[in-house]
Amino acid sequence: MLCQCCGERPVTTRIKTIVNGRLTERALCAVCAQRLGYTSLLTHLDRGFGSVFSDCLEETPAGVEHCPQCGATFDDIIRTGLVGCARCYETFREQLQPVLQHIYGADVHCGKMPGENLPQPQQNMELTVLQDALRDAVEQSDRVRRQALLNESLRRLEGGEDPDA
Amino acid sequence: MHKWYEAPGIDRDVVFASRIRMVRNLSDLPFPVRMSASDRERVCLRVEKALSAVPDLAWTAAFLDEQEPEQAVSLVERQLCSAEFIAEPQGRAVFYTHDESLCVLVNGIDHVSMQGIASGSALPDVLNRVNTLDTVLDRTLRFAFHTQLGYLTQRLDALGTGLQPSVLLFLPALQQGGAVEQLSSDVAQLGFSLRGLFDSAIDPAGACYELTNRISFGISEADAVKNLLSISGQLCTRERQARTAFLQTEEAQDAVGRALAVLASARALEFSEFLRLYASVRMGVCAGQIGGVRVEQLDSLLFAVEPATLLQRAGKPLSAAQQQERRAQFCGAVLSAASFLPGV
Ligand SMILES: [Zn+2]
Ligand SMILES: [Zn+2]
């Protein structure tokens, strides 16, 4: 099936939208999905799920351990890409650890804790956190090209250059 | 009625609204991917009970299983939930306040998704409101949390704060110049998304977009908001520059004048045509080229004439022709005192 937007490339993404008062599904190719803002966060950070899971799968002995709360196995989590319940994070802590490390690097949660107030913003941080995440991503592949791309987009966003020009 | 969009807001010429989404899950029930029908019912009952105990707020409930299709679509049109949310209605519910500025979605991708929205640029205030709601609900619902991973969810790539701040932007001049698609891929590389708000898939109509910060891990709520404001501030500056340049041309002024004339006097209007004219007229109002109507009146008009909402508020079945006539009547009423002041 071809993309409903450009009519040229094969469909990779399906999204729901409202068209003239009706719920509709749109089938888009990867290029149009990106152009219209529908891409996975992980794609952009070079941390796709598929490869993460297949890497981890090889390392994990085929176990049949079930989460005592929801009954999920680690295979279920890999198959769906979704965790079964809060308890799964304990049950499969060791298996999930490399996956989480691949997605988040060495970062830890640094926001609200239950029952507490919101932490104050850091001074002069601006885009540094995002830039760190991107720098990590850039480490992974095609370093020079991605870095150039990133610098360019940051410069444009910071108003240094008009992409229309 | 007094909905949030009827109130004036800061920077409303470019920033239509500010939105905060905060997702949470219960710790003792399976996540939505593994929930049974009775689990969903249990979550709904618990959330409903917890909401009824929140002081000073009254909630309207919409159980999606019981909604007519146009009622469900109207929830999306009024910015209370997404099209994805109503696509699988089983066991899902939306609870919202009278002004529709706070709502709680139950049994979507997460057990609970709290959402706050306000007119114009107001992210810190909206974050405070949603944060307070979270604190109160957490006392009874005990959301799943892990010290290192943050708020737990079924999505491994969405751990951390569970926060998605966004701004709804009106970008007619950038869209006109073809700059939005490039901006959309630029901001995507920084962990943001920029999407059209109406029929977002093919042709972003009405020049309305949503810019969302999608990074929720390793960053605090306040910093995520700060990063979003930094990017949206840059987009606003660019839009205002482009708009000033664009509106100086005679063709553009002529287009604004014509759009006002058609919107104010048409006898029937399709929604897609309305959106096109709305974008031109809104640009004219913001630039002072159109007087006699305020931008928040124009935006309230947009909410009133969206197809499913228009039908629902009519309270009776309307033919396609009747819907278009009713839409045109609403426009005529709101724009009766509006006038075009060219060359300003
Ligand atoms: Zn395409
Ligand atoms: Zn589990």
Coordinates of C-alpha atoms and ligand atoms in Angstrom, one line a residue:
Chain A
M1 CA 0.0 0.0 0.0
L2 CA 1.2 3.5 -0.9
C3 CA 1.4 6.6 1.4
Q4 CA -1.9 8.5 1.4
C5 CA 0.0 11.8 1.5
C6 CA 2.6 11.5 -1.3
G7 CA 1.2 8.5 -3.1
E8 CA 4.8 7.4 -3.9
R9 CA 6.4 5.5 -1.0
P10 CA 5.3 2.4 1.0
V11 CA 3.4 2.9 4.2
T12 CA 5.3 2.6 7.5
T13 CA 3.1 4.5 10.0
R14 CA -0.6 4.6 10.7
I15 CA -2.1 7.5 12.6
K16 CA -5.6 8.3 13.8
T17 CA -6.9 11.8 13.0
I18 CA -10.2 13.6 12.8
V19 CA -11.3 14.7 9.3
N20 CA -14.4 16.8 9.0
G21 CA -15.9 15.4 12.2
R22 CA -15.0 11.7 11.6
L23 CA -12.4 9.5 13.1
T24 CA -10.1 8.5 10.2
E25 CA -6.9 6.5 9.8
R26 CA -4.1 7.9 7.7
A27 CA -1.4 5.6 6.3
L28 CA 1.9 7.4 5.8
C29 CA 5.4 6.7 4.5
A30 CA 8.5 7.3 6.6
V31 CA 9.3 10.5 4.8
C32 CA 5.8 12.1 5.2
A33 CA 5.5 10.9 8.8
Q34 CA 8.7 12.7 9.6
R35 CA 7.7 15.8 7.6
L36 CA 4.4 16.0 9.6
G37 CA 6.0 15.4 12.9
Y38 CA 5.1 11.7 13.5
T39 CA 8.3 9.9 14.4
S40 CA 9.4 7.9 17.4
L41 CA 11.6 9.8 19.8
L42 CA 13.9 6.8 19.7
T43 CA 14.4 7.0 16.0
H44 CA 15.8 10.5 16.4
L45 CA 18.1 9.6 19.2
D46 CA 19.4 6.6 17.2
R47 CA 18.1 4.3 19.8
G48 CA 15.6 2.1 18.0
F49 CA 13.8 -0.6 19.9
G50 CA 14.2 -3.5 17.5
S51 CA 17.9 -3.7 17.7
V52 CA 18.0 -3.2 21.4
F53 CA 15.7 -6.1 22.0
S54 CA 17.3 -8.4 19.6
D55 CA 20.7 -7.7 21.2
C56 CA 19.3 -8.4 24.6
L57 CA 17.5 -11.5 23.5
E58 CA 20.7 -13.2 22.5
E59 CA 22.2 -12.6 25.9
T60 CA 19.1 -13.7 27.8
P61 CA 18.7 -17.5 28.5
A62 CA 15.2 -18.5 27.4
G63 CA 13.6 -18.4 30.8
V64 CA 9.9 -19.0 31.6
E65 CA 9.8 -16.8 34.6
H66 CA 6.4 -15.1 35.1
C67 CA 5.7 -11.8 36.8
P68 CA 3.8 -12.8 40.0
Q69 CA 1.5 -9.8 39.6
C70 CA 0.5 -9.7 35.9
G71 CA 1.8 -13.1 34.6
A72 CA 4.0 -11.6 31.9
T73 CA 7.2 -13.2 30.8
F74 CA 10.2 -11.3 29.5
D75 CA 9.4 -12.7 26.1
D76 CA 6.0 -11.0 26.3
I77 CA 7.7 -7.7 27.0
I78 CA 10.0 -8.1 24.0
R79 CA 7.2 -9.2 21.7
T80 CA 5.0 -6.3 22.5
G81 CA 7.6 -3.8 23.5
L82 CA 5.4 -3.1 26.5
V83 CA 6.0 -3.8 30.2
G84 CA 3.1 -5.8 31.9
C85 CA 2.9 -4.0 35.2
A86 CA 4.9 -2.0 37.8
R87 CA 6.0 -5.3 39.4
C88 CA 7.6 -6.4 36.1
Y89 CA 10.3 -3.8 36.6
E90 CA 11.4 -5.7 39.8
T91 CA 10.8 -9.2 38.4
F92 CA 12.8 -8.6 35.2
R93 CA 15.2 -6.0 36.6
E94 CA 18.3 -7.7 35.3
Q95 CA 17.0 -8.4 31.8
L96 CA 15.6 -4.8 31.5
Q97 CA 18.7 -3.2 32.7
P98 CA 20.7 -3.3 29.4
V99 CA 17.6 -2.1 27.5
L100 CA 17.1 0.9 29.8
Q101 CA 20.8 1.7 29.7
H102 CA 20.7 1.7 25.9
I103 CA 17.7 4.1 25.9
Y104 CA 18.7 6.4 28.7
G105 CA 22.5 6.0 29.1
A106 CA 23.6 6.8 32.6
D107 CA 20.8 9.2 33.3
V108 CA 18.5 8.8 36.3
H109 CA 15.1 10.3 37.1
C110 CA 15.5 13.8 38.4
G111 CA 12.0 15.2 38.7
K112 CA 9.2 15.0 41.1
M113 CA 9.1 12.4 43.9
P114 CA 5.7 11.3 45.2
G115 CA 4.4 13.6 47.9
E116 CA 7.0 16.2 47.3
N117 CA 6.9 19.6 45.5
L118 CA 8.3 20.0 42.0
P119 CA 12.1 20.6 42.0
Q120 CA 13.2 24.1 41.1
P121 CA 14.6 24.7 37.6
Q122 CA 18.4 24.7 37.2
Q123 CA 20.1 28.0 36.4
N124 CA 21.4 28.6 32.8
M125 CA 20.6 25.1 31.7
E126 CA 18.7 26.0 28.5
L127 CA 19.1 23.3 26.0
T128 CA 22.0 21.5 27.6
V129 CA 20.1 18.4 28.7
L130 CA 18.8 17.9 25.2
Q131 CA 22.2 18.5 23.7
D132 CA 23.7 15.9 26.1
A133 CA 21.2 13.4 24.9
L134 CA 22.0 14.2 21.3
R135 CA 25.7 14.1 21.9
D136 CA 25.3 10.6 23.3
A137 CA 23.3 9.6 20.2
V138 CA 25.9 11.1 17.9
E139 CA 28.6 8.9 19.5
Q140 CA 26.8 5.9 18.1
S141 CA 27.0 6.3 14.4
D142 CA 28.1 8.4 11.5
R143 CA 29.5 10.9 14.0
V144 CA 30.6 13.6 11.7
R145 CA 27.5 13.8 9.6
R146 CA 25.1 13.8 12.5
Q147 CA 27.1 16.3 14.4
A148 CA 27.0 18.7 11.4
L149 CA 23.3 18.1 11.1
L150 CA 22.8 18.8 14.8
N151 CA 24.9 22.0 14.8
E152 CA 23.0 23.2 11.8
S153 CA 19.6 22.6 13.3
L154 CA 20.6 24.2 16.6
R155 CA 22.0 27.3 14.8
R156 CA 18.8 27.6 12.9
L157 CA 16.7 27.3 15.9
E158 CA 18.7 29.8 17.8
G159 CA 17.9 32.3 15.0
G160 CA 21.3 32.3 13.4
E161 CA 20.1 31.5 10.0
D162 CA 16.9 31.5 8.1
P163 CA 16.2 28.1 6.4
D164 CA 14.2 29.9 3.8
A165 CA 17.1 32.0 2.8
Chain B
M1 CA -20.4 28.9 29.5
H2 CA -16.9 30.2 30.0
K3 CA -14.4 27.7 28.6
W4 CA -10.7 28.2 28.9
Y5 CA -10.3 29.4 25.3
E6 CA -12.8 32.3 25.9
A7 CA -10.3 34.0 28.2
P8 CA -7.6 36.3 26.8
G9 CA -4.0 35.1 27.1
I10 CA -0.4 36.3 26.8
D11 CA 1.2 36.1 23.3
R12 CA -2.1 34.9 21.9
D13 CA -1.2 36.2 18.5
V14 CA 1.1 33.2 18.1
V15 CA 0.5 31.0 21.2
F16 CA -3.0 29.8 21.0
A17 CA -2.7 27.8 24.3
S18 CA -0.4 26.0 26.7
R19 CA -0.9 22.4 27.6
I20 CA 0.6 20.0 30.2
R21 CA 0.0 16.3 30.1
M22 CA 1.2 14.1 33.0
V23 CA 0.8 10.3 32.9
R24 CA 0.6 8.0 35.9
N25 CA -0.1 4.3 36.5
L26 CA -1.4 2.3 39.5
S27 CA 1.1 0.0 41.0
D28 CA -1.1 -3.0 41.9
L29 CA -2.9 -3.6 38.6
P30 CA -1.6 -4.7 35.2
F31 CA -0.7 -1.9 32.8
P32 CA -3.2 -1.3 30.0
V33 CA -1.5 -3.8 27.6
R34 CA -2.4 -6.6 30.0
M35 CA -5.6 -5.3 31.5
S36 CA -8.8 -7.3 31.5
A37 CA -12.3 -5.6 31.2
S38 CA -12.7 -5.9 35.0
D39 CA -9.3 -4.4 35.6
R40 CA -10.3 -1.4 33.4
E41 CA -13.5 -1.1 35.4
R42 CA -11.6 -1.2 38.6
V43 CA -9.2 1.6 37.5
C44 CA -12.2 3.7 36.4
L45 CA -14.0 3.3 39.7
R46 CA -10.9 4.2 41.7
V47 CA -10.1 7.3 39.7
E48 CA -13.7 8.4 39.8
K49 CA -13.7 8.1 43.5
A50 CA -10.4 9.9 43.9
L51 CA -11.5 12.7 41.7
S52 CA -14.7 13.2 43.7
A53 CA -12.6 13.8 46.7
V54 CA -10.5 16.6 45.1
P55 CA -11.6 19.9 46.8
D56 CA -13.1 22.8 44.8
L57 CA -13.4 20.9 41.5
A58 CA -16.5 19.3 39.9
W59 CA -16.1 16.7 37.1
T60 CA -18.2 15.7 34.1
A61 CA -17.7 12.1 33.1
A62 CA -17.7 10.8 29.5
F63 CA -17.5 7.0 29.4
L64 CA -16.4 6.2 25.8
D65 CA -18.3 2.9 25.7
E66 CA -21.5 4.9 26.0
Q67 CA -20.7 7.8 23.7
E68 CA -22.2 8.3 20.2
P69 CA -19.4 8.7 17.6
E70 CA -19.9 12.4 17.2
Q71 CA -19.9 12.9 21.0
A72 CA -16.5 11.1 21.1
V73 CA -15.1 13.1 18.2
S74 CA -16.3 16.3 19.9
L75 CA -14.1 15.5 22.9
V76 CA -11.1 15.5 20.5
E77 CA -12.2 18.7 18.8
R78 CA -12.4 20.4 22.2
Q79 CA -8.8 19.3 22.9
L80 CA -9.8 17.0 25.8
C81 CA -8.3 13.8 24.3
S82 CA -6.6 12.5 21.2
A83 CA -8.0 10.7 18.1
E84 CA -6.0 7.7 19.2
F85 CA -7.7 7.7 22.6
I86 CA -11.3 7.5 21.1
A87 CA -10.2 4.9 18.5
E88 CA -10.3 2.1 21.1
P89 CA -13.1 3.1 23.4
Q90 CA -13.4 -0.1 25.5
G91 CA -13.3 0.8 29.2
R92 CA -12.0 4.3 28.6
A93 CA -13.3 7.5 30.2
V94 CA -12.7 11.2 30.2
F95 CA -13.4 13.3 33.3
Y96 CA -13.3 17.1 32.7
T97 CA -14.0 20.3 34.6
H98 CA -16.8 22.7 33.5
D99 CA -14.3 25.1 31.8
E100 CA -12.6 22.1 30.2
S101 CA -9.2 23.4 31.4
L102 CA -8.5 20.2 33.4
C103 CA -9.2 16.7 32.4
V104 CA -8.2 13.2 33.3
L105 CA -8.2 10.4 30.8
V106 CA -8.5 6.8 32.1
N107 CA -7.3 3.5 30.6
G108 CA -5.5 5.0 27.6
I109 CA -1.8 4.0 27.0
D110 CA -1.5 4.7 30.7
H111 CA -4.0 4.2 33.6
V112 CA -4.3 7.9 34.2
S113 CA -3.4 10.9 32.0
M114 CA -3.9 14.3 33.6
Q115 CA -4.1 17.3 31.3
G116 CA -4.3 21.0 31.9
I117 CA -4.7 23.7 29.3
A118 CA -4.9 27.4 29.4
S119 CA -5.2 30.3 26.9
G120 CA -2.0 31.9 25.6
S121 CA 1.5 31.4 27.0
A122 CA 1.0 30.1 30.6
L123 CA 3.0 26.9 30.9
P124 CA 4.3 27.4 34.5
D125 CA 0.7 28.1 35.8
V126 CA -0.7 25.1 34.0
L127 CA 2.2 22.9 35.3
N128 CA 1.3 24.1 38.9
R129 CA -2.4 23.2 38.5
V130 CA -1.6 19.7 37.1
N131 CA 1.1 19.1 39.7
T132 CA -1.4 19.9 42.5
L133 CA -3.9 17.6 41.0
D134 CA -1.3 14.8 40.8
T135 CA -0.3 15.4 44.5
V136 CA -3.9 15.1 45.6
L137 CA -4.7 12.0 43.5
D138 CA -1.5 10.3 44.5
R139 CA -2.6 10.3 48.2
T140 CA -5.4 7.9 47.3
L141 CA -4.2 6.2 44.1
R142 CA -0.5 5.7 45.0
F143 CA 1.0 6.0 41.6
A144 CA 3.7 3.5 40.6
F145 CA 7.1 5.1 41.1
H146 CA 10.8 3.9 41.2
T147 CA 13.5 6.1 42.6
Q148 CA 15.9 5.8 39.7
L149 CA 13.4 5.2 36.9
G150 CA 10.7 7.8 38.0
Y151 CA 7.0 7.2 37.3
L152 CA 6.5 3.7 35.8
T153 CA 4.7 3.1 32.6
Q154 CA 4.3 0.2 30.1
R155 CA 6.4 2.2 27.6
L156 CA 10.1 1.7 28.3
D157 CA 10.9 4.8 26.4
A158 CA 8.6 7.1 28.4
L159 CA 9.9 6.7 32.0
G160 CA 10.9 9.6 34.2
T161 CA 8.5 12.5 34.9
G162 CA 5.6 11.3 32.8
L163 CA 5.4 14.9 31.6
Q164 CA 4.7 16.1 28.1
P165 CA 4.4 19.9 28.0
S166 CA 3.3 21.5 24.7
V167 CA 2.2 24.8 23.2
L168 CA -0.5 25.2 20.5
L169 CA 0.9 27.6 18.0
F170 CA -0.6 29.6 15.2
L171 CA 2.0 29.8 12.4
P172 CA 0.3 31.1 9.2
A173 CA 3.3 33.0 7.9
L174 CA 5.8 30.3 8.5
Q175 CA 3.4 27.8 6.9
Q176 CA 2.9 30.1 3.9
G177 CA 6.6 30.4 3.4
G178 CA 6.9 26.6 3.5
A179 CA 9.2 26.7 6.6
V180 CA 7.2 24.5 8.9
E181 CA 8.2 21.1 7.5
Q182 CA 11.9 22.0 7.8
L183 CA 11.3 23.2 11.4
S184 CA 9.4 20.0 12.1
S185 CA 12.4 17.9 11.3
D186 CA 14.8 20.3 13.0
V187 CA 13.0 20.2 16.3
A188 CA 12.5 16.4 16.0
Q189 CA 16.3 16.1 16.4
L190 CA 16.1 17.9 19.7
G191 CA 13.4 15.6 21.1
F192 CA 10.4 17.8 20.2
S193 CA 7.5 17.2 17.8
L194 CA 5.7 19.8 15.7
R195 CA 2.4 18.6 14.3
G196 CA -0.6 20.1 12.7
L197 CA -3.6 20.3 15.1
F198 CA -6.4 19.8 12.5
D199 CA -6.4 16.9 10.1
S200 CA -2.8 16.8 11.1
A201 CA -2.0 13.9 8.8
I202 CA -2.2 15.4 5.4
D203 CA -2.7 19.1 5.3
P204 CA -2.3 21.0 8.5
A205 CA -5.3 23.3 8.2
G206 CA -6.0 26.6 10.0
A207 CA -2.2 27.0 10.5
C208 CA -2.5 25.6 14.0
Y209 CA 0.3 23.4 15.3
E210 CA 1.3 21.7 18.5
L211 CA 4.9 21.8 19.7
T212 CA 5.6 19.1 22.3
N213 CA 8.7 18.4 24.4
R214 CA 8.9 14.6 24.3
I215 CA 11.9 14.1 26.6
S216 CA 10.7 13.0 30.0
F217 CA 13.7 11.2 31.4
G218 CA 16.8 12.7 33.1
I219 CA 15.2 16.1 33.1
S220 CA 13.0 17.8 35.8
E221 CA 9.5 19.0 35.0
A222 CA 10.5 22.7 35.3
D223 CA 13.5 22.2 33.0
A224 CA 11.4 20.4 30.4
V225 CA 9.0 23.4 30.4
K226 CA 12.0 25.8 30.2
N227 CA 13.4 24.0 27.2
L228 CA 10.0 24.0 25.5
L229 CA 9.7 27.7 26.1
S230 CA 13.1 28.4 24.7
I231 CA 12.2 26.6 21.4
S232 CA 8.7 28.0 21.2
G233 CA 10.1 31.5 21.9
Q234 CA 12.3 31.1 18.8
L235 CA 9.4 29.9 16.7
C236 CA 7.3 32.9 17.9
T237 CA 10.0 35.4 16.9
R238 CA 10.4 33.8 13.5
E239 CA 6.6 33.7 12.9
R240 CA 6.2 37.4 13.9
Q241 CA 9.0 38.4 11.6
A242 CA 7.6 36.4 8.7
R243 CA 4.1 37.8 9.4
T244 CA 5.2 41.4 9.4
A245 CA 7.0 41.0 6.1
F246 CA 4.1 39.0 4.6
L247 CA 1.4 41.4 5.7
Q248 CA 3.2 44.4 4.1
T249 CA 2.4 43.1 0.6
E250 CA -0.8 44.3 -1.0
E251 CA -1.8 40.8 -2.1
A252 CA -1.6 39.7 1.5
Q253 CA -3.7 42.6 2.7
D254 CA -6.2 41.9 0.0
A255 CA -6.4 38.3 1.0
V256 CA -7.1 39.2 4.6
G257 CA -9.9 41.6 3.5
R258 CA -11.5 39.1 1.2
A259 CA -11.3 36.3 3.9
L260 CA -13.1 38.6 6.3
A261 CA -15.8 39.5 3.7
V262 CA -16.5 35.8 2.9
L263 CA -16.4 34.6 6.5
A264 CA -18.7 37.4 7.7
S265 CA -21.3 37.1 4.9
A266 CA -21.2 33.5 3.6
R267 CA -24.5 31.6 3.7
A268 CA -22.9 28.2 3.9
L269 CA -19.4 27.1 5.0
E270 CA -17.6 23.8 4.9
F271 CA -15.3 23.3 7.9
S272 CA -12.2 23.1 5.7
E273 CA -13.1 26.4 4.1
F274 CA -13.8 27.9 7.5
L275 CA -10.3 26.9 8.6
R276 CA -8.6 28.5 5.6
L277 CA -10.5 31.8 6.1
Y278 CA -10.1 31.7 9.9
A279 CA -6.3 31.6 9.5
S280 CA -6.3 34.7 7.3
V281 CA -8.8 36.6 9.5
R282 CA -6.9 35.7 12.7
M283 CA -3.7 37.0 11.2
G284 CA -5.5 40.2 10.3
V285 CA -7.0 40.6 13.8
C286 CA -3.6 40.0 15.5
A287 CA -1.9 42.6 13.2
G288 CA -4.6 45.2 13.9
Q289 CA -5.8 45.1 10.3
I290 CA -9.2 43.9 11.4
G291 CA -11.1 45.7 14.1
G292 CA -14.3 45.0 16.0
V293 CA -13.5 41.4 17.0
R294 CA -11.1 40.0 19.6
V295 CA -8.8 37.0 18.9
E296 CA -10.4 35.0 21.7
Q297 CA -13.9 35.5 20.2
L298 CA -12.5 34.2 16.9
D299 CA -10.9 31.2 18.6
S300 CA -14.2 30.5 20.5
L301 CA -15.9 30.6 17.1
L302 CA -13.4 27.9 15.9
F303 CA -14.4 25.6 18.8
A304 CA -18.1 26.2 18.2
V305 CA -18.1 25.4 14.4
E306 CA -16.0 22.2 14.5
P307 CA -18.2 19.6 12.8
A308 CA -18.9 17.1 15.6
T309 CA -19.2 19.9 18.3
L310 CA -21.5 21.9 16.1
L311 CA -23.8 18.9 15.7
Q312 CA -23.7 18.0 19.3
R313 CA -24.6 21.5 20.5
A314 CA -27.4 21.7 17.9
G315 CA -29.1 18.9 19.9
K316 CA -30.9 17.6 16.8
P317 CA -29.9 15.9 13.6
L318 CA -28.8 18.3 10.8
S319 CA -28.2 17.6 7.1
A320 CA -24.9 18.5 5.6
A321 CA -26.4 21.6 4.1
Q322 CA -27.9 22.6 7.4
Q323 CA -24.6 22.2 9.2
Q324 CA -22.9 24.5 6.7
E325 CA -25.6 27.1 7.1
R326 CA -25.4 26.9 10.9
R327 CA -21.6 27.4 10.7
A328 CA -22.0 30.4 8.4
Q329 CA -24.6 31.9 10.8
F330 CA -22.2 31.6 13.8
C331 CA -19.5 33.3 11.8
G332 CA -21.8 36.1 10.7
A333 CA -22.9 36.7 14.3
V334 CA -19.3 36.9 15.7
L335 CA -18.1 39.0 12.8
S336 CA -21.1 41.4 12.6
A337 CA -19.1 44.3 14.0
A338 CA -15.8 43.4 12.4
S339 CA -14.2 45.7 9.9
F340 CA -11.2 45.7 7.7
L341 CA -8.7 48.6 8.2
P342 CA -6.2 48.2 5.3
G343 CA -2.8 49.7 5.3
V344 CA -2.4 49.7 9.0
Ligands
ZN1 ZN 4.5 9.8 1.8
ZN2 ZN 4.1 -7.7 35.8

